[in-house]
XYZ file of N, CA, C and O in Angstrom:
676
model
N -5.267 8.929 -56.151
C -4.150 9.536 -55.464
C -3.996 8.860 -54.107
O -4.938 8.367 -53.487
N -2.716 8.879 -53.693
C -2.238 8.342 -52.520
C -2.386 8.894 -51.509
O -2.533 10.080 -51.805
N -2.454 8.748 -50.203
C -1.952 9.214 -49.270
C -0.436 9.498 -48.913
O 0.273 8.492 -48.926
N 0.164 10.653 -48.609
C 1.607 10.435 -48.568
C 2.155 10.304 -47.304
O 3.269 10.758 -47.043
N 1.226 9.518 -46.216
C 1.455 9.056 -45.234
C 0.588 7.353 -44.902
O -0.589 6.997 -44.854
N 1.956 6.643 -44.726
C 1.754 5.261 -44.699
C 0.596 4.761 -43.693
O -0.403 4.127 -44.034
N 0.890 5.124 -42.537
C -0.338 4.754 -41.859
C -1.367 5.961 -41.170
O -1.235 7.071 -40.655
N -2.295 5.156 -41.453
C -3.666 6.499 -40.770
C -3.984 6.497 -39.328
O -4.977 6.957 -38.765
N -2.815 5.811 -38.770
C -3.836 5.206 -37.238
C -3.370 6.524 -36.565
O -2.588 7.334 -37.061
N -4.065 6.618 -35.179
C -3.175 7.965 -34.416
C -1.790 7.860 -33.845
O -1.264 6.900 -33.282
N -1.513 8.555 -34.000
C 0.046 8.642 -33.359
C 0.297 7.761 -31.720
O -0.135 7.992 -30.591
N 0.977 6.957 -32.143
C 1.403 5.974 -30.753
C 0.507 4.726 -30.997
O 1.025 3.661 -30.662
N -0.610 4.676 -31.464
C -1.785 3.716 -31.622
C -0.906 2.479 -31.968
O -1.248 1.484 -31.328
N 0.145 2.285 -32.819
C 0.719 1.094 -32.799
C 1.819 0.782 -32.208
O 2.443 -0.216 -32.571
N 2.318 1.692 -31.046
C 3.189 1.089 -30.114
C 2.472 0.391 -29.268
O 1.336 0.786 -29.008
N 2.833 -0.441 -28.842
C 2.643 -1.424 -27.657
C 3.527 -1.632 -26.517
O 4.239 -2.635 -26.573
N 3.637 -0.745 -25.310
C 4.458 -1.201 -24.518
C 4.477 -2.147 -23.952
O 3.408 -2.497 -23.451
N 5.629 -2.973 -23.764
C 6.339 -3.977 -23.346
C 6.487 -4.179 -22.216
O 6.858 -3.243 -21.507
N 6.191 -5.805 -21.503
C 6.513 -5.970 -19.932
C 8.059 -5.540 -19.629
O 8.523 -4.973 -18.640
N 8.662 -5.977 -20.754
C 10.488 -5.581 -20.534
C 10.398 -4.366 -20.324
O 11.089 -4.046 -19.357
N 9.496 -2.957 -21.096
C 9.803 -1.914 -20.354
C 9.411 -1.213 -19.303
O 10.159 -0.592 -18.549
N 7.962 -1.315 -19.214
C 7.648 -1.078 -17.996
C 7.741 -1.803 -16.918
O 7.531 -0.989 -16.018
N 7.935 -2.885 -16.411
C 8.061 -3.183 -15.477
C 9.030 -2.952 -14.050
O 8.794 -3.048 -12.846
N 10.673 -2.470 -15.156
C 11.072 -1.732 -14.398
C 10.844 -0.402 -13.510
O 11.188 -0.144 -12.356
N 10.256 0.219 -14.314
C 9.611 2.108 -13.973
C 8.680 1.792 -13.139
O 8.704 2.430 -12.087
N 7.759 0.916 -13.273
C 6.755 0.289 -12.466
C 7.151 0.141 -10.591
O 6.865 0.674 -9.520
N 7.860 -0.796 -11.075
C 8.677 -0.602 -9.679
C 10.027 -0.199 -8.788
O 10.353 -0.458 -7.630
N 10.601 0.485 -9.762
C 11.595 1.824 -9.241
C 10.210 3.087 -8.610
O 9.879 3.190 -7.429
N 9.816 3.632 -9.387
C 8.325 4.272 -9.141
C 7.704 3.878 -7.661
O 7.876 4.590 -6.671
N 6.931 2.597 -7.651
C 6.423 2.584 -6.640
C 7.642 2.676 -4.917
O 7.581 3.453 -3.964
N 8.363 1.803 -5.131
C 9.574 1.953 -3.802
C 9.767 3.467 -3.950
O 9.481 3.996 -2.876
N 10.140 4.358 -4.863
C 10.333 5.526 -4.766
C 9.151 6.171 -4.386
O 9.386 7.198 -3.749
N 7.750 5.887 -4.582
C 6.666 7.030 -3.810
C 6.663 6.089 -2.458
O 5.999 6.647 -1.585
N 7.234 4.760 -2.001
C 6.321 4.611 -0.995
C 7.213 4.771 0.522
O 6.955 4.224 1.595
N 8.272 5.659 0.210
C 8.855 6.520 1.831
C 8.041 7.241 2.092
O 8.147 7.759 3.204
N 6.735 7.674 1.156
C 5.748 8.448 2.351
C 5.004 7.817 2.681
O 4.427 8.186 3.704
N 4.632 6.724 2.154
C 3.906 5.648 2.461
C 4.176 5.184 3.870
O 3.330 4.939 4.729
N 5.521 5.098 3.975
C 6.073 3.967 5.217
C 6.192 5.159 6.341
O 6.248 4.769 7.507
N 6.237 6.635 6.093
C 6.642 7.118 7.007
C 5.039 7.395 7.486
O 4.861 7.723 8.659
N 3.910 7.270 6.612
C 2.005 7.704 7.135
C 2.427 6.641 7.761
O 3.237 7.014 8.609
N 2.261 5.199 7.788
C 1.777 3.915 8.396
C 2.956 4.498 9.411
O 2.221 5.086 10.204
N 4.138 4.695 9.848
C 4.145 4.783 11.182
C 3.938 5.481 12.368
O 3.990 5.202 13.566
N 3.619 6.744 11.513
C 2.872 7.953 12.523
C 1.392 7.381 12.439
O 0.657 7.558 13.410
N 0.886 6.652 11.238
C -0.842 5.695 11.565
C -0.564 5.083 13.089
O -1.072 5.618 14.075
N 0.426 3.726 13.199
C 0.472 3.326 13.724
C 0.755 3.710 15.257
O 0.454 2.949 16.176
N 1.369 4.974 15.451
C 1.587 5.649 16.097
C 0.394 6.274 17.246
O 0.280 6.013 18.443
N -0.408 7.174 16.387
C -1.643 8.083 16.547
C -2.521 7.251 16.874
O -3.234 7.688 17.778
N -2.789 6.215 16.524
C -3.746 5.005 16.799
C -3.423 4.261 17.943
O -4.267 4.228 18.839
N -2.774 3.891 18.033
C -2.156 3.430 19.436
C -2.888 4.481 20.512
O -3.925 4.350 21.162
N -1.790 5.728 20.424
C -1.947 6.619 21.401
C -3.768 6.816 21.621
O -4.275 6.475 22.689
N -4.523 7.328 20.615
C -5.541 7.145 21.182
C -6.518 6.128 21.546
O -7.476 6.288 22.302
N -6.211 5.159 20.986
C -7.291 3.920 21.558
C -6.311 3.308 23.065
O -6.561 2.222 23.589
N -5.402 4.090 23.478
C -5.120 3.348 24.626
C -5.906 3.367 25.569
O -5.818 2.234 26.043
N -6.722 4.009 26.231
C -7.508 4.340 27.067
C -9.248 3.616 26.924
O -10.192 3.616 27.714
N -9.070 3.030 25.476
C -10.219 2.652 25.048
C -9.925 1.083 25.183
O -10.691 0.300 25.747
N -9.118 0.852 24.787
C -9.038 -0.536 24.073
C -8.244 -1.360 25.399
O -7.797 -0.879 26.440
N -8.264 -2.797 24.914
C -7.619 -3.794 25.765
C -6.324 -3.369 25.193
O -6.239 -3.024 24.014
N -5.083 -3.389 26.182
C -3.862 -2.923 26.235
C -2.800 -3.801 25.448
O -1.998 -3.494 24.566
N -3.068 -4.953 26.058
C -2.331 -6.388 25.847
C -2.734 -6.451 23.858
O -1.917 -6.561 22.944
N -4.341 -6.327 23.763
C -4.853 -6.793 21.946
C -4.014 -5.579 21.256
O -3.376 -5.649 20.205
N -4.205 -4.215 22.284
C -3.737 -3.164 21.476
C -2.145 -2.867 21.069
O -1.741 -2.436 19.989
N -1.302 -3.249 22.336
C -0.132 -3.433 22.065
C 0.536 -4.350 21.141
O 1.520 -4.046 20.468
N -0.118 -5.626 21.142
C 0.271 -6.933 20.213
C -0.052 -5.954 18.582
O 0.781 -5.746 17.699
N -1.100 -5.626 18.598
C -1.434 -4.980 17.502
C 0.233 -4.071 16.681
O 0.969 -4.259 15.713
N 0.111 -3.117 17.790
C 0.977 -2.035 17.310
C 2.630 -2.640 17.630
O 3.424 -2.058 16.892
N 3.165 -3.447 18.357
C 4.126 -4.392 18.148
C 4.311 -5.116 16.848
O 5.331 -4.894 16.197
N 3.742 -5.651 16.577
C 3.348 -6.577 15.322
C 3.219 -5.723 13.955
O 3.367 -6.292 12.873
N 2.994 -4.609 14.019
C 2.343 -3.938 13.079
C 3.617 -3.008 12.752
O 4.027 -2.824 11.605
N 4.305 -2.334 14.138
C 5.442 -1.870 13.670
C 6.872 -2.903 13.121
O 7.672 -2.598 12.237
N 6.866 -3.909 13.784
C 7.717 -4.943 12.839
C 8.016 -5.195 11.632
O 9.096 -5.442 11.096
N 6.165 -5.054 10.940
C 6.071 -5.207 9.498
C 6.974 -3.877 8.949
O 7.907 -3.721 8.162
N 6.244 -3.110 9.725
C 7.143 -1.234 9.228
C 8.679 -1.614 9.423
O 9.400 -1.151 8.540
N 9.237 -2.266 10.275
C 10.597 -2.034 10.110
C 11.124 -2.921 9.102
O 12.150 -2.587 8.509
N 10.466 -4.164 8.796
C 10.784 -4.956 7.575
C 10.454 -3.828 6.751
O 11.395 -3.050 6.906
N 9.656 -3.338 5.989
C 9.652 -2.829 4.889
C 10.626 -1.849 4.882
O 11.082 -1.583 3.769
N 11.001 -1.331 5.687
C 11.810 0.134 5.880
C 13.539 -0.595 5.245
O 14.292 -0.098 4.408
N 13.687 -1.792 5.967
C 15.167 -2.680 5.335
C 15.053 -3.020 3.919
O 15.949 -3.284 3.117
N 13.896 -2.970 3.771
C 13.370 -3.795 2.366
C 13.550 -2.438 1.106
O 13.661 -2.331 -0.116
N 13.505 -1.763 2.047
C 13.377 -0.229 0.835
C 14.805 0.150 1.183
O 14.797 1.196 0.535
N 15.682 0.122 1.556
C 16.741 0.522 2.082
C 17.649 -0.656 0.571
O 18.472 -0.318 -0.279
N 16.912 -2.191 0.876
C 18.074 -2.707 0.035
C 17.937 -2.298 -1.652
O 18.708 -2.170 -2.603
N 16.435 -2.177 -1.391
C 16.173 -1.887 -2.900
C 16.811 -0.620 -3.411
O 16.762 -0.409 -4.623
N 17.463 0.334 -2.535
C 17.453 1.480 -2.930
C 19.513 1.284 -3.320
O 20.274 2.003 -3.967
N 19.716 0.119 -2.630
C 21.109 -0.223 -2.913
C 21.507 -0.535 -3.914
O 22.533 -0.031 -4.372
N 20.632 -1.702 -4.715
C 20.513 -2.855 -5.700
C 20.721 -1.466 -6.850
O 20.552 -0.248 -6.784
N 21.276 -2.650 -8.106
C 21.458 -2.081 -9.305
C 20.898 -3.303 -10.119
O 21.733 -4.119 -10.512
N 19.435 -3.539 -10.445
C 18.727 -4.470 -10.922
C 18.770 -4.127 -12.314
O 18.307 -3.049 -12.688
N 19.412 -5.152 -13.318
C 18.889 -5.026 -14.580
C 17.992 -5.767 -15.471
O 17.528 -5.553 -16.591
N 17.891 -6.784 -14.538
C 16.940 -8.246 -14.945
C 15.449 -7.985 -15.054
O 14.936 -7.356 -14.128
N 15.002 -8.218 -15.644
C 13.502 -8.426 -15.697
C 12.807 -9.213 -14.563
O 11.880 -8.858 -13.835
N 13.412 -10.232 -14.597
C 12.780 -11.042 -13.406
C 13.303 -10.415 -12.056
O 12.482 -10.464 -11.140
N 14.250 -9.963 -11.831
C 14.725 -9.296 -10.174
C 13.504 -8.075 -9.862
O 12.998 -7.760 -8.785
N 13.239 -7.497 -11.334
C 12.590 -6.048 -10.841
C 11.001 -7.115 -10.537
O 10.354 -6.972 -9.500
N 10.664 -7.961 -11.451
C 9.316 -8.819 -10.705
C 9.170 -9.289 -9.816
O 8.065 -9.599 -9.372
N 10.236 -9.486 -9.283
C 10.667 -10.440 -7.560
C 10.447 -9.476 -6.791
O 9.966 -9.789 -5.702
N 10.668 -8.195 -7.015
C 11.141 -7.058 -5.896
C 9.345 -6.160 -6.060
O 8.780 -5.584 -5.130
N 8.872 -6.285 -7.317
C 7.543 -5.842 -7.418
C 6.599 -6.571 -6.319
O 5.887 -5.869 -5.601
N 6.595 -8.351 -6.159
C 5.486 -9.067 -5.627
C 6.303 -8.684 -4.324
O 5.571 -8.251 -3.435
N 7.215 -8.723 -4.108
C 7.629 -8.233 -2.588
C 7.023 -7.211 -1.778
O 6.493 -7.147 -0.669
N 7.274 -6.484 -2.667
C 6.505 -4.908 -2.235
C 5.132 -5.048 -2.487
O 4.487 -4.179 -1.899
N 4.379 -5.904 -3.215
C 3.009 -5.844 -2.986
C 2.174 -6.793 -1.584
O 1.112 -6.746 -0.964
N 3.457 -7.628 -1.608
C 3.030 -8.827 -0.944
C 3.201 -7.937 0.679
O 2.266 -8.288 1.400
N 3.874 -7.197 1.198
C 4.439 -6.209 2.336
C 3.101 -5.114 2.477
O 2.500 -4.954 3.539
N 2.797 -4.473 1.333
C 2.074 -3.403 1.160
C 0.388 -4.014 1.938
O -0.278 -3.412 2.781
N 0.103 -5.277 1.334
C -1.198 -5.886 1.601
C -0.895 -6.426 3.217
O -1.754 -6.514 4.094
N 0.372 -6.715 3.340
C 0.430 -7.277 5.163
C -0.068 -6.065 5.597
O -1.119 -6.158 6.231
N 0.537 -4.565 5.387
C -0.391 -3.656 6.000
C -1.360 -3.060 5.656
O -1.778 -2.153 6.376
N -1.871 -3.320 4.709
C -3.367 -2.893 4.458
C -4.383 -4.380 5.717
O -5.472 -4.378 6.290
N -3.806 -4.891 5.662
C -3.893 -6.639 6.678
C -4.030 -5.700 8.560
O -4.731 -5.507 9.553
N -3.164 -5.523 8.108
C -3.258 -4.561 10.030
C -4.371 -3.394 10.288
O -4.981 -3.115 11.320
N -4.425 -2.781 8.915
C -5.446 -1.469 9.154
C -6.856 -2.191 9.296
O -7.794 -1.739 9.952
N -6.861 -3.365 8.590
C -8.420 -4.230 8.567
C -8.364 -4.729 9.961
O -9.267 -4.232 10.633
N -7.632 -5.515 10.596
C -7.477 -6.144 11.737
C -7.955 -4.966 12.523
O -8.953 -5.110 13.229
N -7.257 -3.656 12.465
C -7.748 -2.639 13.724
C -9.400 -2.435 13.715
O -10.171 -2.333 14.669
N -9.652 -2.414 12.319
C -11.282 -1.899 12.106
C -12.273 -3.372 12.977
O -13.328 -3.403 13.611
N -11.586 -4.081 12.702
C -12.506 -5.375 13.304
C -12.102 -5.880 14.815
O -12.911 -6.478 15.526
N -10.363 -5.483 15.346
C -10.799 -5.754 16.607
C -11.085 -4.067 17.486
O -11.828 -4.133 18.465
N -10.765 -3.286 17.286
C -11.094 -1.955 17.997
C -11.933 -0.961 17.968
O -11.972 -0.039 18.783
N -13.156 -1.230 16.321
C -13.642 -0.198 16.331
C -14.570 0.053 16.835
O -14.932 1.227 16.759
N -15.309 -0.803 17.504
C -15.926 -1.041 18.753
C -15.623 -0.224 20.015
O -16.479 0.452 20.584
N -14.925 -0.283 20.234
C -13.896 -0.206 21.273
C -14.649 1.526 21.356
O -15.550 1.935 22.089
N -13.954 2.157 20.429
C -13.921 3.790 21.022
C -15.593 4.514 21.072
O -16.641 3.881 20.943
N -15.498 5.511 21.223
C -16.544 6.633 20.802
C -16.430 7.253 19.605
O -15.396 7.093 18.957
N -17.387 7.994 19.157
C -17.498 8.522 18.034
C -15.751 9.215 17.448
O -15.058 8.828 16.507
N -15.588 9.935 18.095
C -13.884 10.521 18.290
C -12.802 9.473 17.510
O -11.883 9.767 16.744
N -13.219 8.233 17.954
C -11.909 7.507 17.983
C -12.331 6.400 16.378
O -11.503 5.963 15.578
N -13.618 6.235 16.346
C -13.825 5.714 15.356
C -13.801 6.494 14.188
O -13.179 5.984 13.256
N -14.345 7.672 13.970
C -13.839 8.747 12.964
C -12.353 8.892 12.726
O -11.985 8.967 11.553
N -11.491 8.939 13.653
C -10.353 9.085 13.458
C -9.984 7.599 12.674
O -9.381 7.489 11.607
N -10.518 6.516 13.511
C -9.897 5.189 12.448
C -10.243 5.013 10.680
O -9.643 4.395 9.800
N -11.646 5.969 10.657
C -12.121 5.568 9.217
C -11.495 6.804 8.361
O -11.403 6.597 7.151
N -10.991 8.248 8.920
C -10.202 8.579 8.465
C -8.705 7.871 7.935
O -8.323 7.924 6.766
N -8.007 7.248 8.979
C -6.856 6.412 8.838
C -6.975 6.212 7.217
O -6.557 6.797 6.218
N -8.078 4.624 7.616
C -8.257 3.835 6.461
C -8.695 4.653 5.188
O -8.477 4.269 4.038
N -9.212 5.594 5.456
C -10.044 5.953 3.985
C -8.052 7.063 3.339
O -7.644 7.235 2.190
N -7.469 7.463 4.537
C -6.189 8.179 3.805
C -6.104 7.117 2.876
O -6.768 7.053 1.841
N -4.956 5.962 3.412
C -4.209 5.089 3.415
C -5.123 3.825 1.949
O -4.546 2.934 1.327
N -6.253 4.137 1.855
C -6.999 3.486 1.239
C -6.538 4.257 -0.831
O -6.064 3.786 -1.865
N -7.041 5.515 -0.388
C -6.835 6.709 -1.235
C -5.671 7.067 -1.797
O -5.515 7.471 -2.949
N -4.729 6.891 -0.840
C -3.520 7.024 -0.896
C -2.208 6.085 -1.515
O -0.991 6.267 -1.565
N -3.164 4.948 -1.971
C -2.251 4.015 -2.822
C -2.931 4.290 -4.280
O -2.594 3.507 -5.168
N -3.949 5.432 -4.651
C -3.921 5.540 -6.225
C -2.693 5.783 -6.585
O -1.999 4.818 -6.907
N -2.140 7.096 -6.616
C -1.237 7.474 -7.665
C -0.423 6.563 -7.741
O -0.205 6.411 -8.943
N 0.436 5.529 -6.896
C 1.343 4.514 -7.209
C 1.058 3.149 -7.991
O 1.749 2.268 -8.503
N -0.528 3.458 -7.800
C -0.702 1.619 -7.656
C -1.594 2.031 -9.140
O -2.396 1.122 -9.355
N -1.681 3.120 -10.205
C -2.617 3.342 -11.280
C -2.332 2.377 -12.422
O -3.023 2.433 -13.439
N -1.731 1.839 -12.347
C -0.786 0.794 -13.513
C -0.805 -0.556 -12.675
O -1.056 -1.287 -13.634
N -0.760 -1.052 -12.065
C -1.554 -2.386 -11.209
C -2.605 -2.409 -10.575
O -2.605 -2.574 -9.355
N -3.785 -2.236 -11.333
C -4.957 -2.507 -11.580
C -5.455 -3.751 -10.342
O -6.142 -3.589 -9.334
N -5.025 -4.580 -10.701
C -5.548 -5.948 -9.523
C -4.722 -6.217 -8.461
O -4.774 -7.222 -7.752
N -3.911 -5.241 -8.361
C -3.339 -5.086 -6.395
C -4.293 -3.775 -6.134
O -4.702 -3.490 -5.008
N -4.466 -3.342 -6.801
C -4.955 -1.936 -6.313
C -6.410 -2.340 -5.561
O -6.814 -1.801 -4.531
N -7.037 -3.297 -6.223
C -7.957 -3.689 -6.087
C -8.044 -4.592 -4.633
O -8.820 -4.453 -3.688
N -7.092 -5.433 -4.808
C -7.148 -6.131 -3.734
C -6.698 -5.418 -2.285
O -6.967 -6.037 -1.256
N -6.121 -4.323 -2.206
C -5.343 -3.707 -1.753
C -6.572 -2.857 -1.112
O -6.767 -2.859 0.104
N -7.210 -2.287 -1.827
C -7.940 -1.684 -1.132
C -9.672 -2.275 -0.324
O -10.390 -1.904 0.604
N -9.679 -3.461 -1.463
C -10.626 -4.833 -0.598
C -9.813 -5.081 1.156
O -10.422 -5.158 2.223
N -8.607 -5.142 0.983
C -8.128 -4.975 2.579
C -8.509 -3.765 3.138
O -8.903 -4.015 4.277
N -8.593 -2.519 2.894
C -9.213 -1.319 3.555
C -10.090 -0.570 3.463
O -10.181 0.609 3.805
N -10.904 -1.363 2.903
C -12.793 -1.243 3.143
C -13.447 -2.387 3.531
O -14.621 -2.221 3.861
N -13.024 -3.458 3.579
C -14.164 -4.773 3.245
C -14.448 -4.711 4.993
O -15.615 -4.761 5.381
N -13.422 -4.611 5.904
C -13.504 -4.557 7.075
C -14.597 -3.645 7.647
O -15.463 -3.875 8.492
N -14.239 -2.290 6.776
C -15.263 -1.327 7.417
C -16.759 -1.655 7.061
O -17.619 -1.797 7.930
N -16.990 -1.760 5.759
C -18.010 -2.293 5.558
C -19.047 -3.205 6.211
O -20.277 -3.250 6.167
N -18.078 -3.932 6.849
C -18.119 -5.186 7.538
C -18.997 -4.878 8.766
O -20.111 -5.292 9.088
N -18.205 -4.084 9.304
C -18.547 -3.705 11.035
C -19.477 -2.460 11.032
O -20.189 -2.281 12.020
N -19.516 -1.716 10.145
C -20.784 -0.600 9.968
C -22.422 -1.319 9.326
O -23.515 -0.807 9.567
N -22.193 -2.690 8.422
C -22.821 -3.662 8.269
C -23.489 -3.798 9.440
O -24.672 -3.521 9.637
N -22.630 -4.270 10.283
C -23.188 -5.574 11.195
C -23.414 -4.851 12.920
O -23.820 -5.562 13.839
């Protein structure tokens, strides 16, 4: 006797999703979670400032948070156009993916830079508050980043390797 069902595998077991389909959701998804993203990094950038002023060299600290909010206002245009665009291409939504990863790691790039030139700098107070920062902001790119596996990775090698680094050494 037969089975009167053709295949035995589990249900879904032989779909295979497709770069054509996810890649879009992939990154409609991430630009769509990361306005809270952009709005933490500028109250980060913000709160950090304000308290290491008193600690830190003014001139390293300002260049810092100058520089750092720049990147924030690029990304902020960058999410603004994406949110304009009506992308149906495969390749536009991949262009606009490495964009946003390539932006995302410039500031995971600044949170490392602070751990290595300032964390020195404060007292217990001010360095807790920085490894808080990093450990949010670290944490805080799972839910977006659970489906890119090797930014996630690298992504967060920018916001530990630093700390590691200087609690190391």
């Amino acid at each position: 006797m037969t089975s009167s069902f053709p295949d035995t595998q589990p249900l879904g077991a032989h779909i295979q999703p497709d770069e054509r389909s996810m890649t879009p959701d992939m990154v409609r998804s991430t630009f769509q979670q990361s306005r809270v993203a952009l709005l933490g990094h500028f109250l980060g950038i913000a709160v950090f400032t304000a308290i290491m002023w008193a600690k830190s060299d003014h001139v390293e600290l300002g260049a810092w948070a100058c520089l750092f909010t720049a990147l924030w206002v690029a990304r902020v245009l960058l999410q603004q156009r994406f949110d304009s665009l009506n992308i149906s291409e495969l390749a536009e939504f991949k262009r606009w993916g490495v964009i946003y990863n390539i932006t995302a790691y410039m500031s995971a790039a600044f949170w490392s830079a602070a751990v290595l030139l300032f964390y020195r700098d404060g007292e217990s107070f001010h360095r807790t508050a920085l490894m808080l920062m990093i450990y949010t902001y670290g944490m805080g790119t799972v839910p977006y980043m659970v489906l890119q596996s090797r930014s996630f990775i690298v992504r967060t090698g920018f916001y530990f390797a630093p700390v590691i680094l200087v609690l190391a050494l």
